[in-house]
Every structure is written in C-alpha cells, then in structure tokens.
Amino acid sequence: MEEKTMLLVIDMQVDFHDDGGALTSGKRAQVKTPFILERIDRALAEGRPVVFTRDTHEPGTPDFDRYGRPEFETYGSHCVKGTAGWELTSSIQERLLKQRGTQEPIT
C-alpha cells in the first residue's frame, strides 16, 4: 500500500487568530502563521492535500443546545457559522483558494 500524507490546518479562524477576535490568542497565534503558510505552500508544491477545519457553532440546532451553549457560557460567543469570526483568517483563506483553484468564497 502506498503511503500518503496530508497537512491538517486546524481552526485558523478570525475569532481565534485576528486582533479583535472573540477568543483571540493574538500575537501568540499570529507569530505561528508564517510557519503554517510555509507548510501549506510546501504541501501544495509536493502535490499533497491540505485540509482545513473550522470550529463551528450553529445556535438553534440540537447540537448547539447540548454542546455549544455550555461552551458559550464558559468562553463566550465565538465561531458562529456565517459570522466574520467564523471565517478563516485572510492569509489562510488565500491558500485555500489557491488549493481549490477558484476565487469563489468558502462557505
């Protein structure tokens, strides 16, 4: 069996990364971004897939009532689907668009 590898980029979202994000780590997250971008570029150049995840909360859904509400009570509202804070940070979004070969927005 042929071995394959991929790069997994987890929760590089505005609410966690950007100044003013609801749960931002600010500079602690931002200082790592160039390294992550380099790894994304390398993986794409080598033809390896890059997979991006997003923390997602959808108020009004059964899952939110069970898991999201307690998390919001502890950490505050963050990464609500469809909000600016839920979006991938701009530099990561650019890499995702490059991988997809389209300029269509990611939703």
The first five atom37 places (N, CA, C, CB, O) and aatype in JSON, in Angstrom:
{
  "aatype": [12, 6, 6, 11, 16, 12, 10, 10, 19, 9, 3, 12, 5, 19, 3, 13, 8, 3, 3, 7, 7, 0, 10, 16, 15, 7, 11, 1, 0, 5, 19, 11, 16, 14, 13, 9, 10, 6, 1, 9, 3, 1, 0, 10, 0, 6, 7, 1, 14, 19, 19, 13, 16, 1, 3, 16, 8, 6, 14, 7, 16, 14, 3, 13, 3, 1, 18, 7, 1, 14, 6, 13, 6, 16, 18, 7, 15, 8, 4, 19, 11, 7, 16, 0, 7, 17, 6, 10, 16, 15, 15, 9, 5, 6, 1, 10, 10, 11, 5, 1, 7, 16, 5, 6, 14, 9, 16],
  "atom_mask": [
    [1, 1, 1, 1, 1],
    [1, 1, 1, 1, 1],
    [1, 1, 1, 1, 1],
    [1, 1, 1, 1, 1],
    [1, 1, 1, 1, 1],
    [1, 1, 1, 1, 1],
    [1, 1, 1, 1, 1],
    [1, 1, 1, 1, 1],
    [1, 1, 1, 1, 1],
    [1, 1, 1, 1, 1],
    [1, 1, 1, 1, 1],
    [1, 1, 1, 1, 1],
    [1, 1, 1, 1, 1],
    [1, 1, 1, 1, 1],
    [1, 1, 1, 1, 1],
    [1, 1, 1, 1, 1],
    [1, 1, 1, 1, 1],
    [1, 1, 1, 1, 1],
    [1, 1, 1, 1, 1],
    [1, 1, 1, 0, 1],
    [1, 1, 1, 0, 1],
    [1, 1, 1, 1, 1],
    [1, 1, 1, 1, 1],
    [1, 1, 1, 1, 1],
    [1, 1, 1, 1, 1],
    [1, 1, 1, 0, 1],
    [1, 1, 1, 1, 1],
    [1, 1, 1, 1, 1],
    [1, 1, 1, 1, 1],
    [1, 1, 1, 1, 1],
    [1, 1, 1, 1, 1],
    [1, 1, 1, 1, 1],
    [1, 1, 1, 1, 1],
    [1, 1, 1, 1, 1],
    [1, 1, 1, 1, 1],
    [1, 1, 1, 1, 1],
    [1, 1, 1, 1, 1],
    [1, 1, 1, 1, 1],
    [1, 1, 1, 1, 1],
    [1, 1, 1, 1, 1],
    [1, 1, 1, 1, 1],
    [1, 1, 1, 1, 1],
    [1, 1, 1, 1, 1],
    [1, 1, 1, 1, 1],
    [1, 1, 1, 1, 1],
    [1, 1, 1, 1, 1],
    [1, 1, 1, 0, 1],
    [1, 1, 1, 1, 1],
    [1, 1, 1, 1, 1],
    [1, 1, 1, 1, 1],
    [1, 1, 1, 1, 1],
    [1, 1, 1, 1, 1],
    [1, 1, 1, 1, 1],
    [1, 1, 1, 1, 1],
    [1, 1, 1, 1, 1],
    [1, 1, 1, 1, 1],
    [1, 1, 1, 1, 1],
    [1, 1, 1, 1, 1],
    [1, 1, 1, 1, 1],
    [1, 1, 1, 0, 1],
    [1, 1, 1, 1, 1],
    [1, 1, 1, 1, 1],
    [1, 1, 1, 1, 1],
    [1, 1, 1, 1, 1],
    [1, 1, 1, 1, 1],
    [1, 1, 1, 1, 1],
    [1, 1, 1, 1, 1],
    [1, 1, 1, 0, 1],
    [1, 1, 1, 1, 1],
    [1, 1, 1, 1, 1],
    [1, 1, 1, 1, 1],
    [1, 1, 1, 1, 1],
    [1, 1, 1, 1, 1],
    [1, 1, 1, 1, 1],
    [1, 1, 1, 1, 1],
    [1, 1, 1, 0, 1],
    [1, 1, 1, 1, 1],
    [1, 1, 1, 1, 1],
    [1, 1, 1, 1, 1],
    [1, 1, 1, 1, 1],
    [1, 1, 1, 1, 1],
    [1, 1, 1, 0, 1],
    [1, 1, 1, 1, 1],
    [1, 1, 1, 1, 1],
    [1, 1, 1, 0, 1],
    [1, 1, 1, 1, 1],
    [1, 1, 1, 1, 1],
    [1, 1, 1, 1, 1],
    [1, 1, 1, 1, 1],
    [1, 1, 1, 1, 1],
    [1, 1, 1, 1, 1],
    [1, 1, 1, 1, 1],
    [1, 1, 1, 1, 1],
    [1, 1, 1, 1, 1],
    [1, 1, 1, 1, 1],
    [1, 1, 1, 1, 1],
    [1, 1, 1, 1, 1],
    [1, 1, 1, 1, 1],
    [1, 1, 1, 1, 1],
    [1, 1, 1, 1, 1],
    [1, 1, 1, 0, 1],
    [1, 1, 1, 1, 1],
    [1, 1, 1, 1, 1],
    [1, 1, 1, 1, 1],
    [1, 1, 1, 1, 1],
    [1, 1, 1, 1, 1],
    [1, 1, 1, 1, 1]
  ],
  "atom_positions": [
    [[0.84, -1.18, 0.0], [0.0, 0.0, 0.0], [0.89, 1.25, 0.0], [-0.96, 0.0, 1.23], [1.85, 1.35, 0.77]],
    [[0.55, 2.18, -0.87], [1.31, 3.42, -0.98], [0.97, 4.36, 0.18], [1.03, 4.12, -2.34], [-0.2, 4.56, 0.51]],
    [[2.0, 4.91, 0.8], [1.79, 5.87, 1.89], [1.5, 7.24, 1.32], [3.01, 5.93, 2.82], [2.14, 7.68, 0.37]],
    [[0.52, 7.91, 1.9], [0.2, 9.27, 1.5], [0.12, 10.12, 2.75], [-1.13, 9.33, 0.69], [-0.29, 9.64, 3.81]],
    [[0.51, 11.35, 2.63], [0.4, 12.27, 3.76], [-0.4, 13.49, 3.33], [1.8, 12.68, 4.27], [-0.52, 13.81, 2.15]],
    [[-0.94, 14.15, 4.32], [-1.66, 15.39, 4.1], [-1.3, 16.34, 5.23], [-3.21, 15.15, 4.02], [-0.74, 15.93, 6.24]],
    [[-1.62, 17.58, 5.05], [-1.43, 18.58, 6.08], [-2.81, 18.97, 6.61], [-0.65, 19.83, 5.54], [-3.71, 19.28, 5.83]],
    [[-2.96, 18.96, 7.9], [-4.21, 19.34, 8.55], [-4.0, 20.68, 9.26], [-4.68, 18.23, 9.55], [-3.16, 20.79, 10.15]],
    [[-4.76, 21.68, 8.86], [-4.69, 23.02, 9.45], [-5.97, 23.22, 10.26], [-4.51, 24.16, 8.34], [-7.07, 23.23, 9.71]],
    [[-5.81, 23.38, 11.56], [-6.96, 23.35, 12.47], [-7.32, 24.75, 12.99], [-6.67, 22.43, 13.64], [-6.5, 25.44, 13.59]],
    [[-8.57, 25.14, 12.74], [-9.2, 26.31, 13.37], [-8.41, 27.61, 13.25], [-9.43, 26.02, 14.81], [-8.32, 28.36, 14.23]],
    [[-7.85, 27.89, 12.1], [-7.17, 29.17, 11.88], [-8.22, 30.21, 11.48], [-6.04, 29.04, 10.77], [-8.28, 30.65, 10.33]],
    [[-9.04, 30.58, 12.45], [-10.18, 31.44, 12.22], [-10.0, 32.81, 12.86], [-11.43, 30.78, 12.73], [-9.23, 32.98, 13.8]],
    [[-10.74, 33.76, 12.32], [-10.68, 35.13, 12.79], [-10.89, 35.21, 14.31], [-11.73, 35.99, 12.07], [-10.14, 35.92, 14.99]],
    [[-11.87, 34.51, 14.85], [-12.15, 34.61, 16.29], [-11.0, 34.09, 17.16], [-13.42, 33.84, 16.62], [-10.89, 34.48, 18.32]],
    [[-10.17, 33.22, 16.63], [-9.03, 32.7, 17.4], [-7.72, 33.4, 17.07], [-8.88, 31.22, 17.14], [-6.81, 33.41, 17.9]],
    [[-7.61, 33.99, 15.91], [-6.33, 34.43, 15.39], [-6.18, 35.95, 15.3], [-6.12, 33.84, 14.04], [-5.16, 36.49, 15.71]],
    [[-7.17, 36.61, 14.77], [-7.04, 38.03, 14.44], [-7.25, 38.92, 15.67], [-8.03, 38.41, 13.34], [-7.98, 38.57, 16.59]],
    [[-6.59, 40.08, 15.65], [-6.84, 41.07, 16.7], [-8.33, 41.39, 16.7], [-5.99, 42.37, 16.48], [-8.92, 41.59, 15.64]],
    [[-8.93, 41.43, 17.85], [-10.35, 41.71, 17.96], [-11.24, 40.49, 17.85], [0.0, 0.0, 0.0], [-12.46, 40.61, 18.0]],
    [[-10.67, 39.31, 17.59], [-11.47, 38.08, 17.55], [-12.03, 37.77, 18.93], [0.0, 0.0, 0.0], [-11.44, 38.15, 19.95]],
    [[-13.16, 37.09, 18.97], [-13.85, 36.83, 20.23], [-13.0, 36.06, 21.24], [-15.13, 36.07, 19.95], [-13.08, 36.33, 22.44]],
    [[-12.21, 35.12, 20.78], [-11.33, 34.33, 21.67], [-9.89, 34.38, 21.16], [-11.81, 32.86, 21.76], [-9.18, 33.37, 21.2]],
    [[-9.47, 35.52, 20.68], [-8.19, 35.61, 20.02], [-7.01, 35.28, 20.94], [-8.01, 36.98, 19.46], [-6.99, 35.62, 22.12]],
    [[-6.06, 34.61, 20.37], [-4.77, 34.41, 21.04], [-3.79, 35.48, 20.58], [-4.21, 32.99, 20.75], [-2.65, 35.53, 21.04]],
    [[-4.24, 36.34, 19.66], [-3.46, 37.47, 19.2], [-2.08, 37.1, 18.71], [0.0, 0.0, 0.0], [-1.91, 36.22, 17.87]],
    [[-1.09, 37.79, 19.25], [0.3, 37.61, 18.8], [0.78, 36.17, 18.95], [1.21, 38.53, 19.59], [1.58, 35.7, 18.14]],
    [[0.31, 35.45, 19.98], [0.74, 34.05, 20.16], [0.34, 33.2, 18.97], [0.14, 33.46, 21.44], [1.08, 32.29, 18.58]],
    [[-0.81, 33.47, 18.39], [-1.25, 32.73, 17.2], [-0.61, 33.31, 15.94], [-2.78, 32.75, 17.07], [-0.18, 32.58, 15.06]],
    [[-0.55, 34.62, 15.87], [-0.07, 35.28, 14.67], [1.4, 35.01, 14.38], [-0.3, 36.76, 14.78], [1.8, 34.97, 13.22]],
    [[2.2, 34.83, 15.41], [3.62, 34.56, 15.21], [3.84, 33.2, 14.53], [4.37, 34.6, 16.55], [4.88, 32.97, 13.91]],
    [[2.86, 32.3, 14.64], [2.97, 30.96, 14.04], [2.48, 30.93, 12.6], [2.18, 29.96, 14.85], [2.75, 29.97, 11.88]],
    [[1.78, 31.96, 12.17], [1.17, 31.96, 10.84], [2.18, 31.8, 9.71], [0.4, 33.24, 10.65], [1.92, 31.01, 8.81]],
    [[3.32, 32.5, 9.7], [4.28, 32.29, 8.6], [4.74, 30.83, 8.48], [5.49, 33.19, 8.79], [4.9, 30.32, 7.37]],
    [[4.96, 30.17, 9.6], [5.36, 28.77, 9.59], [4.26, 27.91, 8.96], [5.68, 28.28, 11.02], [4.54, 27.04, 8.14]],
    [[3.01, 28.16, 9.36], [1.89, 27.39, 8.83], [1.73, 27.64, 7.33], [0.59, 27.76, 9.57], [1.5, 26.7, 6.57]],
    [[1.87, 28.9, 6.91], [1.77, 29.22, 5.48], [2.87, 28.53, 4.68], [1.85, 30.73, 5.27], [2.63, 28.04, 3.58]],
    [[4.08, 28.49, 5.25], [5.18, 27.79, 4.58], [4.86, 26.32, 4.42], [6.49, 27.96, 5.37], [5.1, 25.74, 3.35]],
    [[4.33, 25.7, 5.44], [3.97, 24.28, 5.38], [2.86, 24.04, 4.35], [3.52, 23.78, 6.76], [2.89, 23.04, 3.64]],
    [[1.89, 24.95, 4.29], [0.82, 24.81, 3.29], [1.42, 24.89, 1.89], [-0.26, 25.92, 3.48], [1.13, 24.05, 1.04]],
    [[2.26, 25.9, 1.64], [2.87, 26.07, 0.32], [3.7, 24.84, -0.06], [3.75, 27.32, 0.29], [3.67, 24.4, -1.2]],
    [[4.44, 24.31, 0.88], [5.27, 23.13, 0.63], [4.39, 21.93, 0.27], [6.14, 22.8, 1.86], [4.67, 21.21, -0.7]],
    [[3.35, 21.71, 1.05], [2.45, 20.58, 0.78], [1.82, 20.71, -0.6], [1.36, 20.49, 1.86], [1.76, 19.72, -1.34]],
    [[1.36, 21.9, -0.95], [0.74, 22.1, -2.26], [1.75, 21.88, -3.38], [0.14, 23.51, -2.36], [1.43, 21.27, -4.4]],
    [[2.98, 22.37, -3.18], [4.03, 22.19, -4.2], [4.37, 20.71, -4.4], [5.3, 22.96, -3.8], [4.73, 20.29, -5.5]],
    [[4.25, 19.93, -3.35], [4.55, 18.49, -3.42], [3.32, 17.68, -3.83], [5.06, 18.0, -2.07], [3.39, 16.45, -3.9]],
    [[2.22, 18.35, -4.1], [1.01, 17.66, -4.53], [0.25, 16.95, -3.42], [0.0, 0.0, 0.0], [-0.57, 16.08, -3.68]],
    [[0.54, 17.34, -2.19], [-0.17, 16.73, -1.05], [-1.41, 17.55, -0.71], [0.77, 16.62, 0.19], [-1.39, 18.77, -0.82]],
    [[-2.46, 16.88, -0.3], [-3.66, 17.63, 0.07], [-3.46, 18.39, 1.38], [-4.86, 16.69, 0.19], [-2.72, 17.97, 2.27]],
    [[-4.16, 19.52, 1.46], [-4.2, 20.3, 2.68], [-5.67, 20.39, 3.09], [-3.56, 21.74, 2.48], [-6.52, 20.78, 2.29]],
    [[-5.95, 20.01, 4.32], [-7.32, 20.0, 4.83], [-7.44, 21.07, 5.92], [-7.71, 18.58, 5.39], [-6.6, 21.16, 6.82]],
    [[-8.48, 21.88, 5.82], [-8.71, 22.96, 6.77], [-9.96, 22.66, 7.58], [-8.85, 24.32, 6.03], [-10.97, 22.22, 7.03]],
    [[-9.89, 22.88, 8.9], [-11.07, 22.71, 9.75], [-11.5, 24.08, 10.28], [-10.79, 21.72, 10.91], [-10.71, 25.02, 10.31]],
    [[-12.76, 24.15, 10.7], [-13.26, 25.35, 11.37], [-14.12, 24.93, 12.56], [-14.07, 26.24, 10.39], [-14.99, 24.08, 12.43]],
    [[-13.85, 25.54, 13.7], [-14.74, 25.41, 14.85], [-16.06, 26.06, 14.4], [-14.14, 26.09, 16.19], [-16.05, 27.19, 13.91]],
    [[-17.17, 25.37, 14.58], [-18.44, 25.88, 14.07], [-19.53, 25.69, 15.11], [-18.82, 25.18, 12.76], [-19.73, 24.6, 15.63]],
    [[-20.21, 26.77, 15.4], [-21.37, 26.73, 16.3], [-22.58, 27.27, 15.54], [-21.11, 27.57, 17.6], [-22.5, 28.29, 14.86]],
    [[-23.7, 26.55, 15.65], [-24.93, 26.95, 14.98], [-26.06, 27.04, 16.01], [-25.29, 25.96, 13.84], [-26.75, 26.05, 16.25]],
    [[-26.25, 28.22, 16.61], [-27.35, 28.36, 17.57], [-28.67, 27.92, 16.94], [-27.46, 29.81, 18.06], [-28.92, 28.13, 15.75]],
    [[-29.5, 27.29, 17.76], [-30.79, 26.83, 17.28], [-30.8, 25.38, 16.84], [0.0, 0.0, 0.0], [-31.85, 24.83, 16.51]],
    [[-29.63, 24.74, 16.82], [-29.57, 23.33, 16.44], [-29.49, 22.47, 17.71], [-28.35, 23.05, 15.51], [-29.04, 22.95, 18.75]],
    [[-29.92, 21.21, 17.63], [-29.82, 20.34, 18.8], [-28.39, 20.2, 19.32], [-30.38, 18.97, 18.46], [-28.17, 20.17, 20.53]],
    [[-27.42, 20.11, 18.41], [-26.03, 20.0, 18.85], [-25.6, 21.23, 19.64], [-25.11, 19.81, 17.65], [-24.86, 21.13, 20.61]],
    [[-26.07, 22.4, 19.21], [-25.71, 23.62, 19.93], [-26.26, 23.57, 21.35], [-26.22, 24.87, 19.19], [-25.56, 23.89, 22.31]],
    [[-27.52, 23.18, 21.48], [-28.12, 23.12, 22.82], [-27.35, 22.18, 23.73], [-29.59, 22.67, 22.72], [-27.21, 22.45, 24.93]],
    [[-26.86, 21.08, 23.18], [-26.15, 20.09, 24.01], [-24.7, 20.48, 24.28], [-26.19, 18.73, 23.33], [-24.23, 20.35, 25.41]],
    [[-23.99, 20.96, 23.25], [-22.55, 21.21, 23.39], [-22.18, 22.7, 23.34], [-21.8, 20.48, 22.29], [-21.34, 23.15, 24.11]],
    [[-22.82, 23.43, 22.45], [-22.43, 24.83, 22.25], [-22.81, 25.76, 23.38], [0.0, 0.0, 0.0], [-22.01, 26.6, 23.79]],
    [[-24.02, 25.6, 23.88], [-24.48, 26.51, 24.93], [-23.55, 26.48, 26.15], [-25.91, 26.15, 25.35], [-23.16, 27.55, 26.63]],
    [[-23.17, 25.29, 26.67], [-22.25, 25.28, 27.8], [-20.88, 25.9, 27.45], [-22.05, 23.83, 28.29], [-20.27, 26.57, 28.28]],
    [[-20.43, 25.68, 26.23], [-19.16, 26.28, 25.82], [-19.27, 27.79, 25.77], [-18.71, 25.73, 24.45], [-18.36, 28.5, 26.2]],
    [[-20.37, 28.31, 25.24], [-20.58, 29.76, 25.19], [-20.67, 30.35, 26.58], [-21.83, 30.09, 24.4], [-20.19, 31.46, 26.81]],
    [[-21.28, 29.62, 27.51], [-21.39, 30.11, 28.88], [-20.01, 30.24, 29.52], [-22.27, 29.19, 29.72], [-19.78, 31.13, 30.34]],
    [[-19.1, 29.35, 29.14], [-17.74, 29.39, 29.68], [-16.85, 30.38, 28.94], [-17.12, 28.01, 29.61], [-16.14, 31.17, 29.57]],
    [[-16.89, 30.35, 27.61], [-15.93, 31.12, 26.81], [-16.53, 32.3, 26.06], [-15.27, 30.22, 25.84], [-15.79, 33.08, 25.47]],
    [[-17.82, 32.44, 26.06], [-18.47, 33.5, 25.29], [-18.74, 33.05, 23.86], [0.0, 0.0, 0.0], [-18.23, 32.02, 23.4]],
    [[-19.54, 33.82, 23.17], [-19.91, 33.51, 21.79], [-18.69, 33.62, 20.89], [-21.03, 34.46, 21.3], [-17.94, 34.6, 20.94]],
    [[-18.5, 32.59, 20.05], [-17.38, 32.58, 19.11], [-17.67, 31.6, 17.98], [-16.05, 32.2, 19.83], [-18.42, 30.64, 18.15]],
    [[-17.08, 31.86, 16.83], [-17.14, 30.96, 15.67], [-18.56, 30.55, 15.31], [-16.31, 29.72, 15.93], [-18.83, 29.38, 15.03]],
    [[-19.46, 31.51, 15.34], [-20.85, 31.25, 14.95], [-20.91, 31.23, 13.43], [-21.83, 32.32, 15.56], [-20.51, 32.19, 12.76]],
    [[-21.43, 30.13, 12.88], [-21.47, 29.95, 11.44], [-22.08, 31.15, 10.75], [-22.25, 28.69, 11.09], [-23.13, 31.65, 11.13]],
    [[-21.38, 31.62, 9.71], [-21.86, 32.75, 8.92], [-21.38, 34.1, 9.4], [0.0, 0.0, 0.0], [-21.62, 35.1, 8.73]],
    [[-20.7, 34.17, 10.56], [-20.2, 35.46, 11.05], [-18.76, 35.66, 10.59], [-20.28, 35.53, 12.6], [-18.11, 34.71, 10.15]],
    [[-18.28, 36.88, 10.69], [-16.9, 37.18, 10.32], [-15.9, 36.39, 11.17], [-16.63, 38.68, 10.45], [-14.86, 35.98, 10.66]],
    [[-16.21, 36.18, 12.44], [-15.32, 35.43, 13.32], [-15.18, 33.97, 12.97], [0.0, 0.0, 0.0], [-14.19, 33.34, 13.33]],
    [[-16.15, 33.42, 12.27], [-16.15, 32.02, 11.84], [-15.25, 31.8, 10.64], [-17.57, 31.57, 11.51], [-14.77, 30.68, 10.41]],
    [[-15.01, 32.86, 9.87], [-14.21, 32.74, 8.64], [-12.76, 32.4, 8.95], [-14.28, 34.03, 7.83], [-12.24, 32.72, 10.02]],
    [[-12.12, 31.75, 8.0], [-10.68, 31.53, 8.1], [-9.98, 32.87, 8.02], [-10.17, 30.57, 6.98], [-10.44, 33.79, 7.34]],
    [[-8.86, 32.99, 8.72], [-8.11, 34.24, 8.65], [-7.65, 34.46, 7.21], [-6.88, 34.21, 9.62], [-7.46, 33.49, 6.47]],
    [[-7.48, 35.7, 6.8], [-7.32, 36.02, 5.38], [-6.15, 35.3, 4.71], [-7.13, 37.51, 5.22], [-6.3, 34.82, 3.59]],
    [[-5.01, 35.2, 5.35], [-3.86, 34.55, 4.71], [-4.11, 33.05, 4.51], [-2.59, 34.76, 5.55], [-3.66, 32.48, 3.52]],
    [[-4.81, 32.43, 5.42], [-5.16, 31.02, 5.29], [-6.21, 30.84, 4.2], [-5.67, 30.44, 6.64], [-6.15, 29.9, 3.4]],
    [[-7.18, 31.75, 4.17], [-8.22, 31.71, 3.13], [-7.59, 31.8, 1.74], [-9.23, 32.87, 3.32], [-8.02, 31.1, 0.82]],
    [[-6.58, 32.64, 1.58], [-5.89, 32.77, 0.28], [-5.28, 31.44, -0.14], [-4.81, 33.85, 0.35], [-5.36, 31.06, -1.31]],
    [[-4.67, 30.74, 0.8], [-4.05, 29.44, 0.47], [-5.1, 28.41, 0.1], [-3.22, 28.93, 1.65], [-4.89, 27.6, -0.79]],
    [[-6.24, 28.45, 0.79], [-7.31, 27.52, 0.47], [-7.83, 27.77, -0.94], [-8.46, 27.64, 1.5], [-8.08, 26.83, -1.69]],
    [[-8.0, 29.02, -1.3], [-8.45, 29.35, -2.64], [-7.43, 28.88, -3.68], [-8.69, 30.87, -2.77], [-7.8, 28.41, -4.76]],
    [[-6.15, 29.01, -3.37], [-5.1, 28.54, -4.26], [-5.22, 27.03, -4.47], [-3.7, 28.9, -3.7], [-5.1, 26.54, -5.59]],
    [[-5.45, 26.31, -3.4], [-5.57, 24.86, -3.48], [-6.79, 24.48, -4.33], [-5.68, 24.24, -2.08], [-6.73, 23.56, -5.15]],
    [[-7.88, 25.18, -4.11], [-9.12, 24.87, -4.83], [-9.08, 25.33, -6.27], [-10.31, 25.49, -4.14], [-9.84, 24.84, -7.11]],
    [[-8.17, 26.28, -6.59], [-8.08, 26.78, -7.95], [-9.26, 27.66, -8.34], [0.0, 0.0, 0.0], [-9.62, 27.75, -9.51]],
    [[-9.85, 28.3, -7.36], [-11.0, 29.17, -7.63], [-10.95, 30.36, -6.67], [-12.35, 28.39, -7.47], [-10.31, 30.3, -5.62]],
    [[-11.61, 31.41, -7.05], [-11.72, 32.58, -6.18], [-13.1, 32.65, -5.53], [-11.44, 33.87, -6.97], [-13.45, 33.65, -4.9]],
    [[-13.88, 31.59, -5.68], [-15.2, 31.54, -5.06], [-15.07, 31.57, -3.55], [-15.98, 30.29, -5.51], [-14.18, 30.91, -3.01]],
    [[-15.91, 32.3, -2.85], [-15.83, 32.33, -1.38], [-16.06, 30.95, -0.78], [-16.85, 33.32, -0.82], [-16.78, 30.12, -1.34]],
    [[-15.46, 30.72, 0.36], [-15.61, 29.47, 1.08], [-16.73, 29.66, 2.09], [-14.27, 29.04, 1.78], [-16.66, 30.56, 2.92]],
    [[-17.74, 28.82, 2.03], [-18.85, 28.92, 2.99], [-19.08, 27.6, 3.66], [-20.12, 29.4, 2.3], [-19.98, 27.49, 4.5]]
  ]
}
